[in-house]
Every structure is written in C-alpha cells, then in structure tokens.
Coordinates of C-alpha atoms and ligand atoms in Angstrom, one line a residue:
M1 CA -8.5 -3.3 65.8
T2 CA -12.1 -1.2 65.7
D3 CA -11.8 2.1 65.2
P4 CA -12.2 3.9 68.1
N5 CA -15.2 6.6 67.5
H6 CA -17.7 3.2 67.3
R7 CA -18.0 2.6 70.8
A8 CA -20.2 4.9 71.9
L9 CA -22.4 2.4 69.5
P10 CA -24.3 0.5 71.3
R11 CA -23.1 -3.7 70.9
S12 CA -25.9 -4.5 69.3
V13 CA -24.7 -2.7 66.3
R14 CA -22.1 -2.7 66.2
L15 CA -21.5 -7.1 66.2
S16 CA -23.5 -6.0 62.2
M17 CA -21.1 -3.9 61.0
P18 CA -17.5 -6.0 62.1
L19 CA -14.2 -4.7 60.6
A20 CA -15.4 -2.2 59.3
R21 CA -12.1 -0.5 59.1
D22 CA -10.0 -3.6 58.5
V23 CA -12.7 -3.6 55.3
V24 CA -11.8 0.0 54.1
V25 CA -8.3 -0.7 54.3
E26 CA -8.5 -3.6 52.2
V27 CA -10.0 -1.2 49.4
A28 CA -7.9 1.4 49.8
K29 CA -5.3 -0.1 49.3
Q30 CA -7.2 -1.7 45.7
Y31 CA -6.9 1.5 44.7
G32 CA -3.7 2.6 46.2
V33 CA -4.8 4.7 48.0
C34 CA -2.2 6.3 51.2
I35 CA -3.4 3.6 54.5
R36 CA -1.4 6.1 56.8
P37 CA -2.4 9.0 55.7
V38 CA -0.5 12.1 57.6
P39 CA -3.7 14.3 58.2
L40 CA -2.6 18.4 57.7
K41 CA -4.4 21.8 58.0
R42 CA -4.2 23.3 55.4
L43 CA -4.7 27.5 55.3
D44 CA -5.6 29.0 51.0
T45 CA -4.9 32.0 52.0
R46 CA -6.5 33.6 49.4
T47 CA -10.0 32.4 50.8
G48 CA -9.7 32.5 54.2
K49 CA -10.6 28.0 54.4
T50 CA -8.8 26.0 56.2
E51 CA -8.8 22.5 55.2
I52 CA -7.3 19.1 56.7
I53 CA -5.4 18.2 54.0
D54 CA -4.8 13.7 54.5
V55 CA -0.6 13.6 52.9
P56 CA 0.6 9.9 52.4
C57 CA 3.1 8.8 54.5
G58 CA 4.6 8.2 51.7
A59 CA 6.0 11.7 51.8
T60 CA 6.6 12.0 55.1
L61 CA 8.2 9.0 56.8
E62 CA 10.2 6.8 57.0
A63 CA 8.1 3.6 57.2
K64 CA 5.7 4.1 54.2
C65 CA 2.9 1.8 54.3
P66 CA 2.5 -0.6 51.6
P67 CA 0.1 1.6 49.4
C68 CA 2.4 4.6 49.1
A69 CA 5.9 1.5 48.8
R70 CA 4.2 0.9 45.7
R71 CA 4.0 4.1 43.8
N72 CA 7.8 5.1 45.6
R73 CA 8.7 2.1 43.8
Q74 CA 6.6 3.3 40.5
L75 CA 8.4 6.6 40.7
R76 CA 11.3 5.1 41.2
K77 CA 11.9 3.5 38.0
A78 CA 10.4 6.2 36.4
Q79 CA 13.7 9.0 37.5
C80 CA 16.2 5.5 36.5
R81 CA 14.4 4.5 33.4
E82 CA 14.2 8.8 32.5
G83 CA 17.9 9.4 33.5
W84 CA 20.1 6.7 32.4
H85 CA 20.5 7.5 28.8
L86 CA 19.2 11.7 28.5
E87 CA 20.4 13.0 25.5
A88 CA 21.5 15.9 27.0
E89 CA 22.6 17.7 29.9
P90 CA 20.5 18.2 32.4
V91 CA 19.3 21.8 33.9
T92 CA 20.7 22.3 37.9
T93 CA 20.2 25.4 38.7
P94 CA 18.1 24.9 42.3
E95 CA 14.3 26.7 42.5
D96 CA 12.9 28.4 44.4
P97 CA 10.9 26.2 47.0
N98 CA 7.4 24.9 46.0
A99 CA 4.7 25.1 48.2
E100 CA 5.4 20.8 48.4
Q101 CA 9.0 22.2 50.0
Q102 CA 7.4 24.5 51.9
W103 CA 5.1 22.4 54.3
L104 CA 7.8 19.8 54.1
V105 CA 10.1 22.9 56.2
E106 CA 7.3 24.0 58.7
F107 CA 6.9 20.5 59.1
R108 CA 9.8 19.5 60.5
A109 CA 9.7 22.7 62.2
D110 CA 6.7 21.7 64.2
I111 CA 8.4 17.5 64.6
Q112 CA 11.1 19.4 65.5
A113 CA 10.0 21.3 68.0
Q114 CA 7.7 18.0 70.3
R115 CA 10.8 16.3 68.9
D116 CA 12.3 19.2 71.7
Q117 CA 10.5 19.0 73.9
A118 CA 10.0 15.4 74.5
H119 CA 13.7 15.4 75.1
E120 CA 13.1 17.7 77.7
A121 CA 11.0 16.3 78.9
G122 CA 13.3 13.0 79.3
Q123 CA 10.9 11.0 76.5
D124 CA 12.1 8.7 74.2
T125 CA 12.6 10.4 71.1
T126 CA 13.4 7.4 68.3
D127 CA 10.3 8.2 66.7
L128 CA 10.4 11.7 66.8
D129 CA 14.3 11.2 64.9
A130 CA 13.3 8.5 62.5
V131 CA 10.6 11.1 61.4
I132 CA 12.9 14.2 61.0
T133 CA 15.6 12.0 58.9
G134 CA 12.3 10.9 57.1
L135 CA 11.4 14.3 55.9
D136 CA 15.6 15.7 55.8
E137 CA 15.6 13.4 52.9
E138 CA 12.5 14.3 51.3
I139 CA 13.5 17.8 51.9
N140 CA 16.6 17.0 50.1
A141 CA 14.9 14.7 47.3
A142 CA 12.0 18.1 46.7
G143 CA 14.9 19.8 45.6
M144 CA 16.7 21.9 48.7
R145 CA 20.7 20.5 48.7
G146 CA 21.2 20.0 52.4
N147 CA 20.3 20.6 55.9
V148 CA 17.3 22.2 57.0
L149 CA 19.2 24.1 59.9
G150 CA 22.4 24.2 58.5
R151 CA 25.9 23.2 59.1
T152 CA 25.9 23.6 62.9
A153 CA 29.7 22.7 63.0
P154 CA 32.6 23.3 60.9
K155 CA 33.8 20.7 59.4
R156 CA 37.0 18.7 61.6
S157 CA 40.4 19.4 59.4
R158 CA 42.1 15.8 58.8
S159 CA 45.4 15.5 59.6
T160 CA 47.4 14.6 56.5
R161 CA 48.2 11.3 57.7
R162 CA 45.0 10.4 57.8
R163 CA 43.9 11.2 53.9
Q164 CA 42.6 8.4 52.0
D165 CA 45.2 7.9 49.7
A166 CA 44.1 7.6 46.0
P167 CA 44.6 4.5 44.0
D168 CA 47.2 3.8 41.5
L169 CA 44.6 4.2 38.8
P170 CA 45.2 5.8 35.0
K171 CA 43.0 9.0 35.2
R172 CA 42.0 10.7 32.3
K173 CA 41.6 14.6 31.5
M174 CA 37.8 15.9 33.0
T175 CA 35.5 17.0 30.5
A176 CA 33.1 18.9 31.9
T177 CA 30.4 16.9 30.9
T178 CA 28.0 13.5 32.6
L179 CA 26.8 12.3 29.8
G180 CA 28.3 9.2 27.8
R181 CA 30.5 9.0 24.3
T182 CA 28.0 7.6 21.9
F183 CA 28.9 5.5 18.5
T184 CA 27.4 6.1 14.3
S185 CA 27.2 2.6 12.8
S186 CA 28.0 1.8 9.5
D187 CA 24.0 3.1 8.6
G188 CA 25.0 6.7 10.5
K189 CA 21.9 5.2 13.0
T190 CA 23.9 6.4 16.5
Y191 CA 23.7 4.1 19.8
R192 CA 24.2 5.2 23.5
P193 CA 25.3 2.6 25.4
S194 CA 26.0 3.0 29.2
L195 CA 26.4 0.2 31.7
F196 CA 24.7 -2.4 34.6
L197 CA 26.9 -3.3 37.3
T198 CA 26.9 -5.8 40.8
L199 CA 29.6 -5.2 43.0
T200 CA 29.9 -7.2 46.3
L201 CA 32.4 -7.1 49.2
P202 CA 35.0 -10.0 50.2
S203 CA 34.1 -13.5 51.6
Y204 CA 33.5 -14.2 54.8
G205 CA 33.7 -17.1 55.3
K206 CA 33.0 -20.6 52.8
I207 CA 29.2 -20.2 52.3
R208 CA 26.1 -23.4 51.1
D209 CA 22.6 -22.0 50.2
G210 CA 23.1 -18.6 52.0
V211 CA 24.5 -19.5 55.5
P212 CA 27.9 -20.0 56.5
V213 CA 29.6 -24.1 56.2
D214 CA 31.4 -23.1 59.4
P215 CA 30.4 -20.9 61.7
E216 CA 33.1 -21.1 64.5
S217 CA 35.3 -19.6 61.7
Y218 CA 33.1 -17.2 59.6
D219 CA 34.5 -13.2 60.2
Y220 CA 31.5 -12.2 61.6
A221 CA 33.2 -8.7 63.2
R222 CA 34.8 -8.0 59.4
A223 CA 30.8 -9.1 58.3
A224 CA 29.8 -6.5 60.7
R225 CA 32.7 -3.3 59.8
D226 CA 31.4 -4.0 56.3
A227 CA 27.9 -3.4 56.0
L228 CA 28.7 -0.2 58.9
H229 CA 31.4 1.2 56.1
F230 CA 29.6 -0.1 52.6
S231 CA 27.9 3.3 51.7
K232 CA 31.5 4.8 51.9
L233 CA 33.3 3.4 50.2
V234 CA 30.6 3.4 47.4
D235 CA 31.2 6.9 47.3
R236 CA 35.2 6.3 46.8
F237 CA 34.1 3.9 44.1
V238 CA 32.2 6.4 42.4
Q239 CA 35.3 9.1 42.8
N240 CA 36.8 7.2 40.9
L241 CA 35.1 5.9 38.6
R242 CA 34.3 9.8 37.6
R243 CA 38.5 10.0 37.8
V244 CA 39.8 8.0 35.9
A245 CA 36.2 8.5 33.1
G246 CA 36.8 11.5 33.3
Y247 CA 33.5 13.0 32.6
D248 CA 30.8 13.6 35.4
V249 CA 30.0 9.4 35.8
Q250 CA 26.0 10.1 37.1
Y251 CA 24.7 6.4 38.8
F252 CA 21.4 5.5 40.2
A253 CA 21.9 2.6 42.5
A254 CA 20.2 -0.4 44.4
V255 CA 22.0 -1.1 47.9
E256 CA 19.6 -5.2 48.4
P257 CA 20.9 -7.8 50.3
Q258 CA 23.1 -11.3 49.8
K259 CA 21.9 -14.8 50.6
R260 CA 24.0 -14.6 52.8
L261 CA 23.5 -11.4 54.1
A262 CA 26.2 -9.2 53.0
P263 CA 24.9 -5.6 51.1
H264 CA 25.8 -5.7 47.9
L265 CA 25.3 -2.4 44.8
H266 CA 24.2 -2.9 42.1
M267 CA 23.5 0.4 39.5
A268 CA 22.6 2.1 37.0
I269 CA 26.0 4.7 34.9
R270 CA 25.4 6.7 32.3
G271 CA 28.1 6.1 30.2
T272 CA 30.9 3.8 29.3
L273 CA 33.9 2.4 29.9
P274 CA 35.7 -0.8 29.1
R275 CA 35.1 -3.8 31.4
A276 CA 38.5 -4.6 32.6
E277 CA 38.8 -0.6 33.4
I278 CA 36.3 -1.1 35.7
K279 CA 37.6 -4.1 37.2
Q280 CA 40.7 -2.5 38.2
I281 CA 38.6 0.3 39.9
A282 CA 36.4 -1.9 42.1
A283 CA 39.4 -3.7 42.1
A284 CA 41.6 -1.3 43.2
T285 CA 39.1 0.8 45.7
Y286 CA 39.2 1.1 49.5
H287 CA 38.1 2.9 52.3
Q288 CA 40.0 3.4 55.4
V289 CA 37.7 4.1 58.4
W290 CA 39.8 6.6 60.5
W291 CA 38.5 5.4 64.2
P292 CA 39.7 5.1 68.1
S293 CA 40.9 1.4 68.0
V294 CA 38.1 -0.8 69.8
D295 CA 40.5 -3.6 70.2
R296 CA 40.6 -3.4 74.3
V297 CA 37.0 -3.2 76.0
V298 CA 37.4 -1.2 79.5
F299 CA 33.6 -0.8 80.4
D300 CA 31.3 -4.0 80.4
G301 CA 29.3 -6.1 82.5
D302 CA 28.2 -3.4 85.8
H303 CA 31.5 -2.1 85.4
L304 CA 30.7 1.2 83.2
P305 CA 31.5 4.6 82.8
V306 CA 28.8 6.9 85.3
W307 CA 27.2 10.5 83.8
E308 CA 28.4 13.7 85.4
E309 CA 26.5 16.9 84.1
G310 CA 28.9 19.1 83.1
T311 CA 31.5 17.4 83.2
G312 CA 30.4 14.0 80.8
Y313 CA 31.4 9.9 81.3
L314 CA 34.1 8.7 84.2
D315 CA 36.3 5.9 84.7
P316 CA 33.5 4.6 87.6
A317 CA 36.5 3.8 90.2
T318 CA 39.1 6.0 89.1
G319 CA 36.8 9.3 89.2
E320 CA 38.3 9.6 85.9
V321 CA 37.1 11.1 82.8
L322 CA 36.4 9.8 79.5
P323 CA 38.3 11.1 77.1
T324 CA 35.6 13.1 75.0
W325 CA 35.3 12.0 71.0
E326 CA 37.4 14.5 69.6
Q327 CA 39.7 14.1 72.2
A328 CA 40.2 10.2 71.4
L329 CA 40.6 11.8 67.0
D330 CA 43.1 14.1 68.3
A331 CA 45.4 11.5 70.2
L332 CA 45.4 9.5 67.1
D333 CA 46.0 11.5 65.0
Q334 CA 49.5 12.1 66.5
D335 CA 50.1 8.3 67.2
D336 CA 52.2 7.2 64.1
E337 CA 51.9 4.3 65.2
A338 CA 48.4 4.2 64.2
E339 CA 46.4 2.1 62.5
P340 CA 42.8 2.8 60.7
L341 CA 40.0 1.2 62.9
H342 CA 39.1 -1.2 59.1
V343 CA 39.6 -1.0 56.1
I344 CA 37.1 -1.6 52.9
R345 CA 36.9 -3.8 49.7
F346 CA 34.8 -4.9 47.4
G347 CA 35.4 -8.5 46.6
Q348 CA 36.2 -10.4 44.0
Q349 CA 32.4 -10.9 42.2
I350 CA 32.3 -8.2 40.5
D351 CA 29.7 -7.6 37.1
V352 CA 29.4 -5.5 34.4
Q353 CA 26.2 -5.2 31.8
G354 CA 27.1 -2.8 29.0
V355 CA 23.0 -2.1 28.0
L356 CA 21.4 0.5 24.9
A357 CA 19.1 2.5 25.6
G358 CA 15.8 1.4 24.9
T359 CA 16.5 -2.4 24.6
P360 CA 14.7 -4.5 26.4
D361 CA 17.8 -5.1 28.7
A362 CA 17.6 -1.8 29.8
D363 CA 13.6 -2.5 31.5
Q364 CA 15.4 -5.8 33.1
C365 CA 17.5 -3.9 34.9
I366 CA 15.3 -1.5 35.7
R367 CA 12.7 -3.1 36.8
Y368 CA 16.0 -5.4 38.8
L369 CA 16.9 -1.9 40.3
S370 CA 13.4 -0.9 41.4
K371 CA 12.5 -5.2 42.5
Y372 CA 13.2 -5.0 45.9
L373 CA 12.8 -1.0 46.9
T374 CA 9.6 -2.1 48.7
K375 CA 11.0 -4.3 51.5
S376 CA 13.3 -4.1 54.0
L377 CA 16.6 -6.1 53.9
T378 CA 15.5 -9.0 55.6
D379 CA 12.2 -9.0 53.9
T380 CA 13.6 -11.3 51.6
L381 CA 15.1 -14.1 53.5
D382 CA 12.8 -16.8 54.4
P383 CA 11.4 -16.8 57.8
D384 CA 11.5 -20.7 57.8
D385 CA 15.0 -20.9 56.8
T386 CA 15.9 -22.3 60.7
A387 CA 20.0 -21.7 59.7
Q388 CA 19.4 -18.1 58.5
R389 CA 17.3 -17.3 61.1
E390 CA 20.7 -18.6 63.2
H391 CA 22.9 -16.6 60.5
A392 CA 20.7 -13.9 60.8
A393 CA 21.3 -13.4 64.9
R394 CA 25.0 -14.1 64.9
L395 CA 25.5 -10.9 62.9
A396 CA 23.0 -8.8 64.8
D397 CA 24.9 -10.2 67.9
A398 CA 28.7 -8.9 65.9
L399 CA 27.1 -5.1 65.5
R400 CA 25.8 -5.1 69.2
Y401 CA 29.3 -3.9 70.9
E402 CA 30.6 -2.0 67.3
P403 CA 30.0 0.8 67.2
C404 CA 28.3 2.1 63.9
S405 CA 28.9 6.1 64.5
P406 CA 31.0 8.7 66.2
T407 CA 27.8 9.2 68.2
C408 CA 27.4 5.5 69.4
P409 CA 26.8 4.5 73.0
N410 CA 29.2 1.5 71.7
W411 CA 32.4 4.4 72.2
L412 CA 31.9 3.6 76.3
R413 CA 33.2 -0.1 76.6
Y414 CA 35.8 0.9 74.9
G415 CA 36.3 3.8 77.2
I416 CA 36.4 6.9 74.7
Q417 CA 32.8 9.1 75.7
P418 CA 30.8 9.6 72.1
K419 CA 30.0 12.7 69.8
N420 CA 27.6 13.9 71.9
A421 CA 28.1 12.5 74.5
K422 CA 24.5 12.9 76.8
P423 CA 23.5 11.6 80.2
G424 CA 21.8 7.7 80.2
M425 CA 24.1 6.8 77.4
A426 CA 25.5 3.0 77.7
P427 CA 27.7 0.0 75.0
G428 CA 25.2 -2.0 73.7
R429 CA 22.3 0.1 73.7
C430 CA 22.8 2.1 70.5
R431 CA 19.0 3.0 68.6
G432 CA 20.0 3.6 65.5
K433 CA 19.6 2.0 62.4
A434 CA 22.5 -0.3 61.4
H435 CA 22.3 -1.9 64.6
K436 CA 18.7 -3.1 64.3
P437 CA 18.3 -6.8 63.3
E438 CA 16.4 -6.0 59.7
H439 CA 18.7 -3.2 58.8
L440 CA 21.9 -6.2 59.1
G441 CA 24.4 -3.0 59.8
Y442 CA 23.2 -1.1 57.2
A443 CA 21.8 2.6 58.1
G444 CA 22.5 3.8 55.0
R445 CA 19.8 4.8 51.9
R446 CA 18.5 2.1 49.6
V447 CA 18.1 3.9 46.6
L448 CA 21.5 6.3 45.4
V449 CA 20.5 8.4 42.5
S450 CA 23.4 11.2 41.4
R451 CA 22.9 14.5 41.3
K452 CA 22.9 15.3 37.8
W453 CA 21.5 12.1 36.9
S454 CA 18.1 12.7 35.8
N455 CA 16.5 16.9 35.6
K456 CA 14.3 15.7 37.9
T457 CA 14.5 15.6 42.0
L458 CA 11.9 12.7 42.5
T459 CA 9.4 15.4 43.7
E460 CA 9.2 16.0 40.3
H461 CA 8.9 12.8 39.0
K462 CA 5.5 12.5 41.7
Q463 CA 4.5 16.5 39.5
D464 CA 5.7 15.6 36.7
R465 CA 2.4 12.0 36.6
R466 CA 0.4 15.2 38.4
T467 CA 0.2 17.3 35.8
W468 CA -0.3 14.9 33.0
V469 CA -3.5 13.8 35.0
L470 CA -4.4 16.9 34.5
E471 CA -4.0 17.3 31.6
A472 CA -5.3 14.2 30.5
L473 CA -8.5 15.6 32.3
G474 CA -8.6 18.5 30.7
Q475 CA -7.7 20.8 34.4
A476 CA -4.1 21.8 33.5
G477 CA -3.0 25.2 33.0
E478 CA -4.4 26.6 36.8
P479 CA -1.0 28.2 37.2
T480 CA -0.5 27.3 41.7
D481 CA 0.9 30.6 43.4
P482 CA 3.4 28.7 45.6
H483 CA 2.3 31.2 48.8
R484 CA -1.1 30.3 48.5
Y485 CA -1.3 28.6 51.3
V486 CA 0.1 27.2 54.8
W487 CA 0.3 24.1 55.5
R488 CA 0.8 23.2 59.6
H489 CA 1.2 19.5 61.8
V490 CA -2.1 18.6 63.6
P491 CA -2.0 17.3 66.9
A492 CA -3.3 14.1 68.1
G493 CA -6.6 13.6 68.5
D494 CA -7.4 16.8 66.7
A495 CA -11.3 17.0 67.0
N496 CA -11.3 18.1 63.8
V497 CA -9.8 14.9 61.7
P498 CA -12.8 12.6 61.2
S499 CA -11.9 8.9 61.7
L500 CA -9.4 6.8 59.5
A501 CA -12.4 5.0 58.0
A502 CA -14.2 8.0 56.6
R503 CA -10.8 9.4 55.3
L504 CA -9.9 6.5 53.5
L505 CA -13.0 6.4 51.6
R506 CA -13.3 10.2 50.9
S507 CA -9.8 9.2 49.4
V508 CA -11.1 6.0 47.6
H509 CA -14.2 7.9 46.7
E510 CA -11.9 10.4 45.0
R511 CA -9.7 7.7 43.0
Q512 CA -12.5 5.9 41.6
R513 CA -14.7 9.5 40.1
W514 CA -10.8 9.7 38.9
R515 CA -10.6 6.9 37.4
A516 CA -14.4 6.5 35.9
H517 CA -13.5 10.5 34.1
L518 CA -10.5 9.0 32.2
Q519 CA -11.1 5.6 31.2
K520 CA -14.8 8.0 29.9
L521 CA -11.8 10.3 28.3
Q522 CA -10.4 7.2 26.4
A523 CA -13.4 6.2 25.1
Q524 CA -13.6 9.4 23.9
A525 CA -10.2 9.7 22.4
T526 CA -9.7 9.9 19.0
G527 CA -6.3 10.2 17.5
Q528 CA -4.7 10.7 20.9
D529 CA -3.2 7.9 22.4
L530 CA -4.4 7.5 26.4
S531 CA -4.9 3.5 26.5
A532 CA -1.0 4.4 28.2
I533 CA -2.4 6.2 31.2
D534 CA -1.8 3.7 33.7
T535 CA -5.0 5.0 36.5
E536 CA -3.2 3.4 39.3
R537 CA 0.3 4.8 38.5
A538 CA -0.9 8.3 37.9
A539 CA -3.1 9.2 41.1
Ligands
ZN601 ZN1 0.9 5.7 52.9
ZN602 ZN1 25.2 2.1 67.4

C-alpha cells in the first residue's frame, strides 16, 4: 500500500520513505484513531467557512476499522452497564434531531442518490446498499425511530390462520414499569437483582470438538433455517417474557456463534423472574415461518425463469408467468392443509444466572456480553482446524438455496417470483448477508438493546464521553446550535481532501495534544479525582 501522491516523487525519494503510510496507520491504531475516516464537507453557517472533517468509519460504515470497533465495544459496555440496574424509569420522549442526526440523514440522502444512479446505470449496488443499511442503523441508534424513507407499503394483514399462536404460559397483570423488583434485607439494605441468560438452539446431530461426529446425518437444513430465523425467535421470547413477567422487561443481548457454528444468545435482563419460569418460557417459545413451501425444486441448472419487462418472471418452456410473492402468500392463506415452512424453537440448554447490581459477577457478565462484538461471527474460528472449516462449508452449502427473505432470488428455484422482483435474479446468487460464509446464516444485528434499556441511545453515550472530557479540559458549556453546520458528502477523488496519511497524522496530533492536556490536568488535580479518566476511551 503506497500513497498515490508519492508516485509523482522521484524513485530514490520514494525508496527513502518506504511504507510511510503503513507506519502512519500503525501509529494511528496505537492512538485509537480511526484508520478509515470518511471525509465530509462541513459548512459553518455562522462563519461561512467550509472545512473537510473526518468522521470515524465506525459512525457510518458497517465494517468498522479496528480502532473504531474497539471504541464501539467500549461504548456498548457502558450502555450495558448503565441500563442493567437502572433505579428510575428511563425517559423516552423523542428529542429534536441534533446536528449529528441531521448530517446522518443528509449523508444518507446523498448515498441513496448515488445508489439510485448506480442502479440506473446497471452497476452493482451491493457496497452502497451496505452503507445505507449501516446508516439506517446508526440513524435509529441516534434516537430517530423508524425508517428514514417512511413505510412505503402498508403492512400486509395476516389471515387468522397464519397468526402465531400464543403459547400456554402463565400471565401476570401488566404494570407500567420497566424496573425489576427490589428486595430489602433485614439490615435495611436494598438489593436489585437481575438476570443473565444464555439461550441456545436445539441439537442437529452429535457434536465432538465443535464438529458433527457424522456429517451425513447432521441436520444442516434445519441448522440453516434456524440460523436464518433466529432473531424472530428472540423477538417471540421477549414478548412471552413480558407477558409472564407482568412488566415491560428490558434487555441488552448479544448474538454469538457457538463452536458448532449455531448462533446463541446472551441476554442481560433488568429485573428478575424465578429460574423455573424462564425455563418454562424458553421451552414454550416458538416461531412459525409462514412462507411458501420449498419442498419442490421447479427450476434448476440451465432451466431457469426468464425476465420479461413489464410482466415479471416466466417459465422458459411454457411462457407462463410465475406467481408473485403476494399471490403465493394468498394461496398459502387459502390452503387449509398448509403447514409453516419452518418452526423454530430453542434447545434444552438454557442457563439462567441471578446477578446483583455492582457485583463482580455483573462486571463479568458485561465483559462476556461485549467480548465478541468486534469480531465477525466466523472470526472466532480456528483457521487451522480443517474439520471445522469443512463443517462451515457444509453449512454454507445448506444456506445456498435457502430463501433468506421474501426478496431472496432463491424463490425462483421454487417457482415463485421474489417480492420486488427485478431483472438479473438467479437462484443461488442472492447477495443477502445471510448467505455469506462469515455470517453463518444469521443476518440480524449482533447487539439487541430494548428501547427503554438506558436513558440514552448509543450516540448519547458517545456524547456523554465527549462532554465529560471537554468538562475536564474546561471547555464545556458552549451551547451548540443544532442548525449551525451543514454537512455534505465529498465525492471520491475530491482534490480538497488531503492524503489519508496526512489526515491520520492530523488526528494523531490532536489525540496527542489531548492526552498531554489530560495528563497535565491529572497532575494538577487536587481534591478532584481525574485519575479515572481513561483517555483512550474518552476521546
Ligand atoms: Zn474507523
Ligand atoms: Zn437470499
């Protein structure tokens, strides 16, 4: 990796500064500075000055650089800790969009325009789609609920028969609280107990050292479908949990892979329920996937549906138009014999642990919850473990033709036009996250935080840290006008953007100054304990 700017230099000079950019990147990493910053143009409406500002990749893109991933993990930890044993009801009134939210929305609008242009020109939009998904998540996390573009189509109302049945569970009267019960001991001390759960999926065959003893009989199809619909099962569990608990239970959960490559869930819950009840809820929870059947392969190999503009996908032999997604669902509604495509349940292995606020146990659980957050699901695999690699490959095979969503091109294989069908679709070539080997069938979010977990969104947690450091620096207190800055996307190759090395050096320099200042403050600190300030995290 050499800086393109160096190509203009004579060869001898170039050789005397080998790998300069790589060195800068390493230094940036040590300082916790984002190594893939996204340049944005910032117009100060008060002064009329335009500046290029680097936004950390962690704030926009889905794939975060290591320093951003690390910082994100620290923020998640703070968020988890803050909400778990909350003593007062969180405030959930929506606030005015602040500057950060505003630029996110504007930035997203620009990316959307680029994406639409690329799509018009018949170019691949996968990367831009990924950026948009990441931005939507970030915008939601920044405190704006719902989809930026709004709901485009009314939600399909389900027929009574396809409704999910409520499992047979005790039901307590709902109280309007998100807080758990407290207990007072005989010496007057108040305890705020909470729970830490681990939920796993069922067995698909005997496992030894993380791999199936007999790959032939291991139920890969079931493992694939369970992974695809895992997040739905978690939703159901939370619904049932709330119904039984009788209060608005809040949770912070992380989805992680087991060694056998099935997703499992760690969940911190605010408040407590009897262990037996949690096990009862988990055992009774299931999710039915009411999708058309995929029992019969209709199109395969060279025999594939063809696209006709204005009509949709046709049978190449008969010219018959394939049923649309909506038609296929209607047919499913009218079929009294129909069965759900899949029913997912948890396995027998359920772990429930009681945790008290502020104990080492609680800290241990929080570390556990954030342990794998910087990694992709498959990063925890051992690259030298051939058996495990083969196991992963067989799972990826099982996922190849499995429809991952209503819009999945794999529906064509089973004679159905995917929802929002468009030209160029082919079974086995879905670009959805779930089919990618590194996702192991699970395309959902890795961290699931309920809306009233803490009083703050992740962005507010970030701002907290910023404010805290600024206060320590004696620079806080300047009210920020949310309309002061206008943010614009910078097109690739813009001559106003300095080289990456120069930008990283600038960030490192700022970080150095900041650290030096904090150290000075620490040295001066009298009475006020500043030693707790972790410069790494706070910046
Ligand atoms: Zn970054
Ligand atoms: Zn798919």
